[in-house]
Short mmCIF file of C-alpha atoms in Angstrom, two decimals:
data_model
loop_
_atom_site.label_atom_id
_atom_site.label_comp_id
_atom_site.label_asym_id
_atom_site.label_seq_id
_atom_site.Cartn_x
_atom_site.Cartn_y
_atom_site.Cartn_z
CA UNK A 1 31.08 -17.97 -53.49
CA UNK A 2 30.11 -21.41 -53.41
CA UNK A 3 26.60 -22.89 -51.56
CA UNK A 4 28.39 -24.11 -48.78
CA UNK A 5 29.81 -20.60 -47.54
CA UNK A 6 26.95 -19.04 -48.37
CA UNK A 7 24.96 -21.55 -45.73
CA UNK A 8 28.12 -20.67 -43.41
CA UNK A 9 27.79 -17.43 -43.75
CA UNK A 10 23.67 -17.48 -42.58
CA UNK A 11 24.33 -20.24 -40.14
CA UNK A 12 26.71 -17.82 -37.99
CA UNK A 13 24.22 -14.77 -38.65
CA UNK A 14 21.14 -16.78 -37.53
CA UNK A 15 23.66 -17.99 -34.26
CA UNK A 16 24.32 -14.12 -33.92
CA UNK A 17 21.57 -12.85 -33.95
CA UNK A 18 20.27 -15.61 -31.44
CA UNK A 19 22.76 -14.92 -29.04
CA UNK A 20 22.17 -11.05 -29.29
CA UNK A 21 18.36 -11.56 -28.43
CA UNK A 22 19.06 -13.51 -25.54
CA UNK A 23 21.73 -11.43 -24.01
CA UNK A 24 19.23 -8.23 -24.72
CA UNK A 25 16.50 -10.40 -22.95
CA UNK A 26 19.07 -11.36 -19.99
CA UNK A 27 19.95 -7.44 -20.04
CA UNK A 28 16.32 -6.24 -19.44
CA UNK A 29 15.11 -9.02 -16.61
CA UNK A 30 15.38 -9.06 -12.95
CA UNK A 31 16.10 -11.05 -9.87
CA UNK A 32 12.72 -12.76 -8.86
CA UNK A 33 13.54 -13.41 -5.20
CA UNK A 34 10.48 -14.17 -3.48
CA UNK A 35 11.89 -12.59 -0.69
CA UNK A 36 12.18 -9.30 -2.61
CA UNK A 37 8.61 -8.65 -3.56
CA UNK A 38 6.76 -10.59 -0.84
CA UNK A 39 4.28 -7.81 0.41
CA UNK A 40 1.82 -9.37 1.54
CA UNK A 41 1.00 -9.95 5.55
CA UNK A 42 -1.32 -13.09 5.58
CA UNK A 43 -2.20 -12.42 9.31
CA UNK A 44 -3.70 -8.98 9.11
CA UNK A 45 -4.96 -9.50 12.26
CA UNK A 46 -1.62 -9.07 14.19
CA UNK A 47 -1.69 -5.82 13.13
CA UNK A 48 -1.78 -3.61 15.95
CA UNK A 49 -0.91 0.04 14.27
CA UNK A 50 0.85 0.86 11.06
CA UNK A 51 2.62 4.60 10.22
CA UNK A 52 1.99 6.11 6.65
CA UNK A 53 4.13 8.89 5.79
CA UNK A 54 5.03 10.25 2.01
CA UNK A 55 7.84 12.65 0.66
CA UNK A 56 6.59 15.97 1.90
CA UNK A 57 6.84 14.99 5.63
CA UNK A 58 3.41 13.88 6.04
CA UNK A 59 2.05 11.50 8.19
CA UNK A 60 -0.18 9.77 9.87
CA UNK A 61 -0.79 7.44 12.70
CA UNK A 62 -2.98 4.30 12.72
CA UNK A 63 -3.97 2.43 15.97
CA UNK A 64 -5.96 -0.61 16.58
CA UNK A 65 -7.96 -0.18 20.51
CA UNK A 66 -10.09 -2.99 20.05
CA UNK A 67 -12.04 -5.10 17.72
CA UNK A 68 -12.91 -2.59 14.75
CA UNK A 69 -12.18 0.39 16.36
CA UNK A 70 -8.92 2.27 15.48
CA UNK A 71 -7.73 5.66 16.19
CA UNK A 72 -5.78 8.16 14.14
CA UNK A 73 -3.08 10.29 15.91
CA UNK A 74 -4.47 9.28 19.11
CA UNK A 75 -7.20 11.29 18.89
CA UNK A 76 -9.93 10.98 16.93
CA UNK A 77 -11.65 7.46 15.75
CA UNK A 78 -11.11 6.14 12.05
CA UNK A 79 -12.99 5.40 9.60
CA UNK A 80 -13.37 1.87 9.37
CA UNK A 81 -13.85 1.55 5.32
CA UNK A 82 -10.14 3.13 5.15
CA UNK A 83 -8.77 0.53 7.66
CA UNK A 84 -10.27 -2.22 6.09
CA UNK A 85 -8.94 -1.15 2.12
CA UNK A 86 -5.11 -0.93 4.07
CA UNK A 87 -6.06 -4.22 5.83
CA UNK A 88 -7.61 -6.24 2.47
CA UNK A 89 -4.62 -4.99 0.37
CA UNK A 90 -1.89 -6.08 3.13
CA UNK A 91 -3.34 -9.73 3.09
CA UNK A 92 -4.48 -9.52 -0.96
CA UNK A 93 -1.15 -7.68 -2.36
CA UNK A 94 0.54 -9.79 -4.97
CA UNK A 95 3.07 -9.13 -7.61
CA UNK A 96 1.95 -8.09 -10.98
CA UNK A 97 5.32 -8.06 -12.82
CA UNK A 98 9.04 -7.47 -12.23
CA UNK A 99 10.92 -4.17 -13.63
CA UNK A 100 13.01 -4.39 -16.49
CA UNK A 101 16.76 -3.50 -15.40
CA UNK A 102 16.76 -0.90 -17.87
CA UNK A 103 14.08 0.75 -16.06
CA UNK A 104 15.12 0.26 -12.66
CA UNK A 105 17.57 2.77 -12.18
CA UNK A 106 14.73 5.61 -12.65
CA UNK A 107 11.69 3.43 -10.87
CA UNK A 108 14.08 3.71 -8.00
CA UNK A 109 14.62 7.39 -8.40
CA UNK A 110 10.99 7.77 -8.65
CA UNK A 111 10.08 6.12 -5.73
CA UNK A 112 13.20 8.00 -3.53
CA UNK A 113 11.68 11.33 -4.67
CA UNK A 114 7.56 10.76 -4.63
CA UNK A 115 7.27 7.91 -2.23
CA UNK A 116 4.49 7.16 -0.24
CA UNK A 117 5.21 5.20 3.25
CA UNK A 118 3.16 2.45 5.26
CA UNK A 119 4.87 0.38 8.08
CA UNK A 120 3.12 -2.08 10.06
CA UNK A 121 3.35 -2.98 13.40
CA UNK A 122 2.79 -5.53 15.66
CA UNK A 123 3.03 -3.75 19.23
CA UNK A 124 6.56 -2.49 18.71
CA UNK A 125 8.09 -4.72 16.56
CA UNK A 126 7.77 -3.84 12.43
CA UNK A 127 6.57 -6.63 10.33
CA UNK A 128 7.53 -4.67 7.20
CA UNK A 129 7.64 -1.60 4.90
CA UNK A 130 6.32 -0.64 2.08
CA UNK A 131 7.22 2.14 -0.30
CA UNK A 132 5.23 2.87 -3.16
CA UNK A 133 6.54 4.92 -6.20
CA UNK A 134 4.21 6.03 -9.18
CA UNK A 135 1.84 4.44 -10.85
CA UNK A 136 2.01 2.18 -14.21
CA UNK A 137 1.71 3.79 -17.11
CA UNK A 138 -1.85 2.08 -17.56
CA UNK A 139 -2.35 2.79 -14.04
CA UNK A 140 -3.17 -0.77 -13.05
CA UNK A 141 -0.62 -1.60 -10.48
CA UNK A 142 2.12 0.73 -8.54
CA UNK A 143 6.49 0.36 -8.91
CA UNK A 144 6.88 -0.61 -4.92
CA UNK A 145 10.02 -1.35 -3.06
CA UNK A 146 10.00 -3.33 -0.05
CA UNK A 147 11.78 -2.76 3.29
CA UNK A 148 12.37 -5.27 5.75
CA UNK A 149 13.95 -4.87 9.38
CA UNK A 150 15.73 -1.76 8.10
CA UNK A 151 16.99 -3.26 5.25
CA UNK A 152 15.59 -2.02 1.66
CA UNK A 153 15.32 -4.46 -0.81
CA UNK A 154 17.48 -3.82 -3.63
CA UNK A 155 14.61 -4.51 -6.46
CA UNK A 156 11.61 -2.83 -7.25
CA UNK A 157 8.58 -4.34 -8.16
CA UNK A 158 5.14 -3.97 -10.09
CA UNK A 159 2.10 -4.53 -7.20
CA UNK A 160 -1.65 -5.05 -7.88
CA UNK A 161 -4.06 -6.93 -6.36
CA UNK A 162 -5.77 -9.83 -8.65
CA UNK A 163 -8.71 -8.90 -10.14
CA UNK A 164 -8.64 -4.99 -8.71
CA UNK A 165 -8.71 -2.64 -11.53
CA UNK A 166 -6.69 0.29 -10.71
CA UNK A 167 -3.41 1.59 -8.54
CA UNK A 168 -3.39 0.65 -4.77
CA UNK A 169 -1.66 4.11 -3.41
CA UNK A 170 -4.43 6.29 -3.31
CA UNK A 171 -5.30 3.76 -0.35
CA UNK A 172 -2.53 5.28 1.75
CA UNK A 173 -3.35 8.91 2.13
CA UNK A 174 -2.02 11.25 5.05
CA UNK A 175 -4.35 13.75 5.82
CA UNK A 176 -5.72 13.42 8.80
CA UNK A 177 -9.20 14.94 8.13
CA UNK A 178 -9.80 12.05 6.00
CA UNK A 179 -9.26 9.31 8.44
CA UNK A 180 -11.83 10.68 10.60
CA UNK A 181 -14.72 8.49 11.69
CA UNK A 182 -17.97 10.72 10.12
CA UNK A 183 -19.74 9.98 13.40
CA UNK A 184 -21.26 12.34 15.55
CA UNK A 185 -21.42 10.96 19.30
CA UNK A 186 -18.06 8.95 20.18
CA UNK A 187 -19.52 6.99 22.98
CA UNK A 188 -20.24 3.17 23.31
CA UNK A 189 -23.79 2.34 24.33
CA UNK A 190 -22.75 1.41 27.68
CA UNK A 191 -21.41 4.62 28.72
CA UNK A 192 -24.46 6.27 28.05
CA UNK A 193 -26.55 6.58 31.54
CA UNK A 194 -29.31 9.89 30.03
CA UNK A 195 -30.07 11.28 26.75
CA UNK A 196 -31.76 14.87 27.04
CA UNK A 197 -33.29 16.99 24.72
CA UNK A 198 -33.83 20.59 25.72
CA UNK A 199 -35.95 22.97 23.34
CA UNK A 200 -35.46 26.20 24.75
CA UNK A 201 -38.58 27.75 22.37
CA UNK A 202 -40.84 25.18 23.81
CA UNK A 203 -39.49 24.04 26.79
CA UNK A 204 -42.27 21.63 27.18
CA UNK A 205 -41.31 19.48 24.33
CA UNK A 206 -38.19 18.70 26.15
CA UNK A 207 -37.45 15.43 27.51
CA UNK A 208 -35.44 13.08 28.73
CA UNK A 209 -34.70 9.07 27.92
CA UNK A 210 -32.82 6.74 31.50
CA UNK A 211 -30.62 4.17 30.38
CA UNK A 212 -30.74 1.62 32.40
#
């Protein structure tokens, strides 16, 4: 075999293996369509209520009455450090990196059988949906799929927020007790009229404060 076939022969290898490497890398990208990971809600303050719910029929209310005061399940007020980690990562969520095709296919499964739910509102009307899966393996951003006016997106997605070290779904938890506001009195200062204090061993240590 003469020089010339033999630098034939390597030329059409080399072009081989080329085009293997790039069809491989074609085979294990995705479709970045803004549209398909764009999370984030820039206007936080539109949001009027948003719904979490997860896989084992969970859930859990969120309503905004006024100006830093929201209530969970109608009932009880919430704490305003959990309102303000959903709010920050709504308006800070970016994406982190897409999902290989050749993992799709179970992200998706993953998220369809362990999801966790939030859907904001602005007075009836959905803005969007979020549904996160499990975390990365390194546990520094969550496999999400977005949902948006009923219609699921058909990629899933790698979510983090820059410069947080950590997953984001332990930020969307469902049980109720949690939510609750730790305070002890639920009353504004202007409905108060009287504050009494009765000691029934000494009752001359009570006493009693007018508002006025």
């Amino acid at each position: 075999m003469n020089l010339k076939n033999i630098l034939y022969i390597l030329i059409v290898a080399v072009l081989g293996w080329v085009a293997y490497m790039l069809m491989n890398q074609e085979k294990n990208q995705t479709t970045l369509k803004k549209e398909y990971y764009d999370f984030k809600i820039d206007d936080t303050a539109s949001v009027t209520s948003f719904i979490i719910s997860d896989y084992d029929n969970n859930k859990v209310e969120l309503k905004r009455k006024h100006t830093g005061y929201w209530e969970i399940n109608n009932k009880h007020r919430a704490r305003v450090d959990a309102i303000n980690n959903i709010l920050d990562m709504a308006k800070r969520i970016d994406l982190k990196a897409p999902v290989p095709n050749n993992a799709k296919k179970n992200v998706l499964k993953n998220i369809a059988a362990y999801y966790k739910k939030i859907t904001f509102y602005k007075g009836n009307s959905i803005i969007k949906s979020w549904y996160f899966g499990t975390p990365t393996k390194e546990h520094d951003g969550d496999y999400m799929l977005l949902e948006v006016s009923g219609e699921k997106m058909p990629e899933p997605f790698i979510m983090t927020i820059p410069g947080h070290h950590g997953y984001l779904s332990p930020r969307a938890f469902t049980d109720e007790k949690e939510w609750r506001h730790p305070e002890i009195f639920a009353y504004q200062m202007q409905e108060l009229k009287q504050v009494k204090l009765t000691n029934h061993d000494e009752p001359e240590l009570g006493f009693a404060i007018k508002i006025p």
